[in-house]
Amino acid sequence: MNNYTLASNWPDFADSFQLGTPTGIGIDSNQNIFIFHRAGRKWPLDGSMYKTRIAAKTILLLDSDNGKIINSWGDNLFIMPHGLTVDPNNNIWVTDVGLHQVFKFNSDGELLMTLGKAIIPGNDSTHFNLPTDVAVTKAGSFYVSDGYGNSRVVKFSATGQYLFEWGVKGDKKGEFNLPHAIELDNMENVYIADRENNRIQAFTSTGKFIKQWTNESFGKISSVVFERKHRNFLAVDYFISSLDTVFSSAIILFNKEGDFLTRFGEKDGVKCWYHNIAVDNQGNIYITDILGDKIKKFIKLPVD
């Protein structure tokens, strides 16, 4: 069932480049990899948040084959990078949990849209509270998982007009305890990585609950992605010890019905924390590891 191998010497960064904590990842139509990283900035453990913007370039474009940097931008724009999504038109959407904002850029880094009020959290149609991720439909409307502060999902029109929302904090069906990532399938149903509830929830495009995926083997679900070629789903989870220390992460494979198939990518004695996942059109998997500040590529092997 596990037909993947970890790529060696990928990505291929110059010796002078230092990757920061990589939180967001996405793939464009050319199968190149976009990375959203925090440069040298770390998550504030005391609960406070930075006020200044990161001077370094926080968005990287990598060649998927060799992992070399093709382009980079995003300097002096962000406080605390989180999610990154590439839409069907190769626009780049990112969320900043320090600014409480969502941004849309074209692939060259030109700002096209901003939602939310900078450094002002809220729980209405014009504010977010530490938003985590974005998913975009073929027609351009989009969903935002407004996760750490509000535990809701908000839908907007292609022009950024508020349409509707659903979700409150809780563990019942349709409730969330930190909606950490969001994905659409080929029918544009909505899948939420409900992190602290150790599950994935599926909804229609109007927010009607369809089903939830749970399993005793799941840790905290950080991200979920729909693999369009084979119509499977993949997710990443992580486990915390009794001392609140992350010690293990894995990739979880589901079939298109959401049945749990297997988990892989763990390695004995190697601590990791998988935060986000993406899949290219060959089925290769890309992972951001925020414990080791690494990006990993798992190459899909041919089936015998």
Coordinates of C-alpha atoms in Angstrom, one line a residue:
M1 CA 0.0 0.0 0.0
N2 CA 2.9 2.4 0.8
N3 CA 4.4 2.9 -2.7
Y4 CA 6.5 6.0 -1.9
T5 CA 10.2 6.7 -1.2
L6 CA 11.7 9.8 0.4
A7 CA 13.7 11.8 -2.1
S8 CA 17.3 12.5 -1.1
N9 CA 18.9 15.9 -1.5
W10 CA 15.6 17.6 -2.1
P11 CA 15.2 20.5 -2.0
D12 CA 18.5 21.8 -3.3
F13 CA 19.0 25.1 -1.6
A14 CA 22.2 27.2 -1.9
D15 CA 24.5 27.0 1.2
S16 CA 23.8 30.7 1.9
F17 CA 20.0 30.2 2.1
Q18 CA 18.3 29.4 5.4
L19 CA 14.8 28.1 5.3
G20 CA 12.5 29.3 8.1
T21 CA 9.6 27.4 9.5
P22 CA 7.6 26.3 6.3
T23 CA 3.9 26.4 7.1
G24 CA 2.2 26.6 3.7
I25 CA 2.7 24.7 0.4
G26 CA 0.9 24.6 -2.9
I27 CA 1.5 23.4 -6.6
D28 CA 0.9 25.5 -9.7
S29 CA -0.2 24.2 -13.1
N30 CA 3.4 23.8 -14.2
Q31 CA 3.9 21.5 -11.2
N32 CA 6.3 23.9 -9.5
I33 CA 6.1 24.2 -5.7
F34 CA 5.2 27.3 -3.7
I35 CA 6.3 27.5 -0.1
F36 CA 5.2 30.0 2.6
H37 CA 7.9 30.2 5.3
R38 CA 8.5 32.3 8.4
A39 CA 12.2 33.1 7.6
G40 CA 13.8 33.4 11.1
R41 CA 10.7 34.1 13.0
K42 CA 9.3 31.5 15.5
W43 CA 5.8 31.0 16.9
P44 CA 5.5 33.1 20.1
L45 CA 5.2 30.6 23.0
D46 CA 4.1 33.2 25.5
G47 CA 0.9 34.0 23.5
S48 CA 1.9 37.4 22.4
M49 CA 2.2 38.3 18.7
Y50 CA 4.8 40.2 16.8
K51 CA 3.9 43.6 15.4
T52 CA 6.7 44.0 12.8
R53 CA 6.7 42.5 9.3
I54 CA 9.3 39.9 8.2
A55 CA 12.0 41.6 6.1
A56 CA 13.0 38.5 4.3
K57 CA 11.3 36.9 1.2
T58 CA 8.7 34.5 2.7
I59 CA 7.2 33.0 -0.5
L60 CA 9.4 30.7 -2.5
L61 CA 8.9 29.1 -5.9
L62 CA 10.7 25.8 -6.3
D63 CA 11.4 23.5 -9.3
S64 CA 9.6 20.3 -8.4
D65 CA 12.3 18.1 -10.0
N66 CA 15.5 19.4 -8.4
G67 CA 14.1 21.6 -5.6
K68 CA 16.1 24.7 -6.6
I69 CA 14.6 28.2 -6.0
I70 CA 13.1 29.7 -9.2
N71 CA 11.7 32.9 -7.6
S72 CA 11.1 34.4 -4.2
W73 CA 9.1 37.4 -2.9
G74 CA 6.9 38.4 0.0
D75 CA 9.4 40.5 1.9
N76 CA 8.0 43.2 4.3
L77 CA 4.4 41.9 3.9
F78 CA 3.7 39.4 6.6
I79 CA 3.9 39.0 10.4
M80 CA 3.2 35.3 10.9
P81 CA 2.7 33.2 7.7
H82 CA 0.4 30.2 7.8
G83 CA -1.5 28.7 4.9
L84 CA -0.8 28.8 1.1
T85 CA -3.1 27.8 -1.7
V86 CA -2.6 27.9 -5.5
D87 CA -5.9 28.3 -7.3
P88 CA -6.9 27.0 -10.7
N89 CA -5.6 30.2 -12.4
N90 CA -2.2 30.0 -10.6
N91 CA -3.1 32.8 -8.2
I92 CA -1.5 32.5 -4.8
W93 CA -3.6 32.8 -1.6
V94 CA -2.1 33.0 1.8
T95 CA -3.3 33.5 5.4
D96 CA -1.4 35.5 8.0
V97 CA -2.4 34.6 11.6
G98 CA -0.5 37.7 12.9
L99 CA -2.2 40.1 10.7
H100 CA -5.6 38.3 10.8
Q101 CA -5.8 38.6 7.1
V102 CA -6.1 36.7 3.8
F103 CA -4.3 37.8 0.7
K104 CA -4.6 37.0 -3.0
F105 CA -1.6 37.5 -5.3
N106 CA -0.9 36.6 -8.9
S107 CA 2.0 34.2 -9.5
D108 CA 4.5 37.1 -9.8
G109 CA 3.6 38.5 -6.4
E110 CA 1.3 41.3 -7.4
L111 CA -1.3 41.9 -4.7
L112 CA -4.9 41.4 -6.1
M113 CA -7.1 41.2 -3.0
T114 CA -6.9 41.6 0.8
L115 CA -9.6 40.5 3.3
G116 CA -9.7 41.2 7.0
K117 CA -8.4 44.2 9.0
A118 CA -4.7 44.3 9.7
I119 CA -3.9 43.3 13.4
I120 CA -7.6 43.6 14.3
P121 CA -9.2 40.2 15.1
G122 CA -13.0 39.8 14.9
N123 CA -15.9 37.5 14.2
D124 CA -17.9 39.1 11.5
S125 CA -18.0 39.5 7.7
T126 CA -15.0 41.8 7.5
H127 CA -12.7 40.3 10.2
F128 CA -10.9 37.1 10.9
N129 CA -9.3 35.7 14.1
L130 CA -6.1 33.9 13.1
P131 CA -7.3 32.5 9.8
T132 CA -5.6 29.3 8.7
D133 CA -6.2 28.3 5.1
V134 CA -8.1 29.0 1.8
A135 CA -9.8 26.8 -0.8
V136 CA -10.9 28.2 -4.2
T137 CA -13.6 26.9 -6.6
K138 CA -13.2 26.7 -10.3
A139 CA -15.5 29.7 -10.7
G140 CA -13.4 31.7 -8.3
S141 CA -15.5 31.8 -5.1
F142 CA -13.5 30.7 -2.1
Y143 CA -13.7 29.4 1.5
V144 CA -11.6 30.5 4.5
S145 CA -11.0 28.3 7.5
D146 CA -11.0 30.9 10.3
G147 CA -9.4 28.6 12.7
Y148 CA -7.5 29.4 15.8
G149 CA -9.8 32.2 17.1
N150 CA -13.2 31.6 15.5
S151 CA -13.6 27.9 14.7
R152 CA -15.7 28.7 11.6
V153 CA -15.6 28.4 7.8
V154 CA -16.5 31.4 5.7
K155 CA -17.5 31.5 2.0
F156 CA -16.9 34.5 -0.2
S157 CA -17.7 35.3 -3.8
A158 CA -14.9 35.6 -6.4
T159 CA -14.8 39.4 -5.8
G160 CA -14.5 38.9 -2.0
Q161 CA -18.1 39.5 -1.0
Y162 CA -19.2 37.7 2.1
L163 CA -21.7 35.0 1.4
F164 CA -22.2 32.8 4.4
E165 CA -20.5 30.8 7.2
W166 CA -20.9 27.8 9.4
G167 CA -19.3 26.3 12.5
V168 CA -18.8 27.0 16.2
K169 CA -16.3 25.6 18.6
G170 CA -17.2 22.0 19.7
D171 CA -16.9 18.4 18.8
K172 CA -20.3 17.6 17.4
K173 CA -21.0 17.2 13.7
G174 CA -20.5 20.5 11.9
E175 CA -18.6 22.0 14.9
F176 CA -14.8 22.6 14.9
N177 CA -12.0 22.6 17.4
L178 CA -9.5 24.5 15.2
P179 CA -10.3 24.1 11.5
H180 CA -6.6 24.1 10.4
A181 CA -6.8 23.4 6.7
I182 CA -9.4 23.2 4.0
E183 CA -9.7 21.4 0.6
L184 CA -12.2 20.8 -2.2
D185 CA -12.7 17.6 -4.2
N186 CA -13.7 17.4 -7.9
M187 CA -17.3 17.9 -7.0
E188 CA -16.3 20.9 -4.9
N189 CA -17.4 19.4 -1.6
V190 CA -15.5 20.9 1.3
Y191 CA -13.1 19.0 3.5
I192 CA -11.9 20.4 6.8
A193 CA -8.9 19.2 8.8
D194 CA -10.5 19.6 12.3
R195 CA -7.2 19.5 14.1
E196 CA -8.0 19.3 17.8
N197 CA -10.9 16.9 17.2
N198 CA -8.5 14.4 15.4
R199 CA -10.8 14.1 12.4
I200 CA -11.7 15.3 8.9
Q201 CA -15.2 16.6 8.2
A202 CA -16.8 16.7 4.8
F203 CA -19.5 19.2 3.8
T204 CA -21.4 20.2 0.6
S205 CA -20.6 23.5 -1.1
T206 CA -23.3 25.1 1.0
G207 CA -21.9 23.9 4.4
K208 CA -24.3 20.9 4.9
F209 CA -22.6 18.1 6.8
I210 CA -21.9 14.9 4.8
K211 CA -19.7 12.7 6.9
Q212 CA -16.6 12.7 9.2
W213 CA -13.5 10.5 9.1
T214 CA -12.2 9.3 12.4
N215 CA -10.0 6.5 13.5
E216 CA -8.3 5.5 16.7
S217 CA -4.9 5.7 15.0
F218 CA -5.3 9.4 14.1
G219 CA -3.3 12.1 15.8
K220 CA -4.1 15.8 15.4
I221 CA -5.0 16.3 11.7
S222 CA -3.1 19.3 10.3
S223 CA -3.9 19.2 6.6
V224 CA -5.8 17.3 3.9
V225 CA -5.4 17.2 0.2
F226 CA -7.4 15.6 -2.7
E227 CA -5.2 13.7 -5.1
R228 CA -7.1 14.2 -8.4
K229 CA -5.4 11.6 -10.6
H230 CA -6.5 8.7 -8.5
R231 CA -9.2 10.5 -6.5
N232 CA -7.7 9.5 -3.2
F233 CA -7.2 11.8 -0.2
L234 CA -4.1 12.3 1.8
A235 CA -3.7 14.0 5.2
V236 CA -1.0 14.6 7.8
D237 CA -1.3 14.2 11.5
Y238 CA 1.0 14.5 14.6
F239 CA 1.1 13.3 18.1
I240 CA 2.0 15.1 21.3
S241 CA 3.6 13.4 24.3
S242 CA 2.4 13.9 27.9
L243 CA 4.9 16.7 28.2
D244 CA 3.3 18.6 25.3
T245 CA 6.1 17.8 23.0
V246 CA 5.5 16.8 19.3
F247 CA 7.3 13.5 18.7
S248 CA 5.8 12.0 15.6
S249 CA 4.0 12.7 12.3
A250 CA 2.7 10.6 9.5
I251 CA 1.0 10.7 6.1
I252 CA -2.5 9.1 6.1
L253 CA -4.0 7.7 2.9
F254 CA -7.8 7.4 2.3
N255 CA -9.7 6.2 -0.7
K256 CA -12.2 8.5 -2.4
E257 CA -15.0 7.3 0.0
G258 CA -12.9 8.4 2.9
D259 CA -12.0 4.9 4.1
F260 CA -8.7 4.7 6.0
L261 CA -6.2 2.7 4.0
T262 CA -2.8 3.2 5.6
R263 CA -0.3 5.6 7.3
F264 CA 3.4 6.0 6.4
G265 CA 6.2 8.5 6.5
E266 CA 7.1 8.0 10.1
K267 CA 10.7 7.1 11.0
D268 CA 11.7 5.6 14.4
G269 CA 13.8 8.1 16.4
V270 CA 13.3 11.0 14.0
K271 CA 11.1 13.8 15.5
C272 CA 9.0 15.7 13.0
W273 CA 5.8 17.7 12.8
Y274 CA 4.1 17.7 9.4
H275 CA 2.1 20.9 9.0
N276 CA 0.9 20.9 5.4
I277 CA 0.7 18.5 2.4
A278 CA 0.5 18.8 -1.4
V279 CA 0.4 16.3 -4.3
D280 CA 1.6 16.8 -7.9
N281 CA 0.0 15.3 -11.0
Q282 CA 2.4 12.4 -10.8
G283 CA 1.2 11.5 -7.3
N284 CA 4.4 12.7 -5.6
I285 CA 3.8 14.1 -2.1
Y286 CA 5.3 17.2 -0.6
I287 CA 5.4 17.9 3.1
T288 CA 6.3 20.8 5.3
D289 CA 7.9 19.8 8.6
I290 CA 7.8 22.7 11.1
L291 CA 9.7 20.9 13.8
G292 CA 12.8 20.4 11.6
D293 CA 12.2 23.4 9.3
K294 CA 12.3 21.1 6.3
I295 CA 10.4 20.3 3.1
K296 CA 10.2 16.7 2.2
K297 CA 9.3 15.0 -1.1
F298 CA 8.0 11.5 -1.2
I299 CA 8.3 10.1 -4.7
K300 CA 5.5 7.8 -5.9
L301 CA 6.8 4.5 -7.1
P302 CA 5.4 2.4 -9.9
V303 CA 3.0 -0.3 -8.9
D304 CA 4.3 -3.8 -9.7

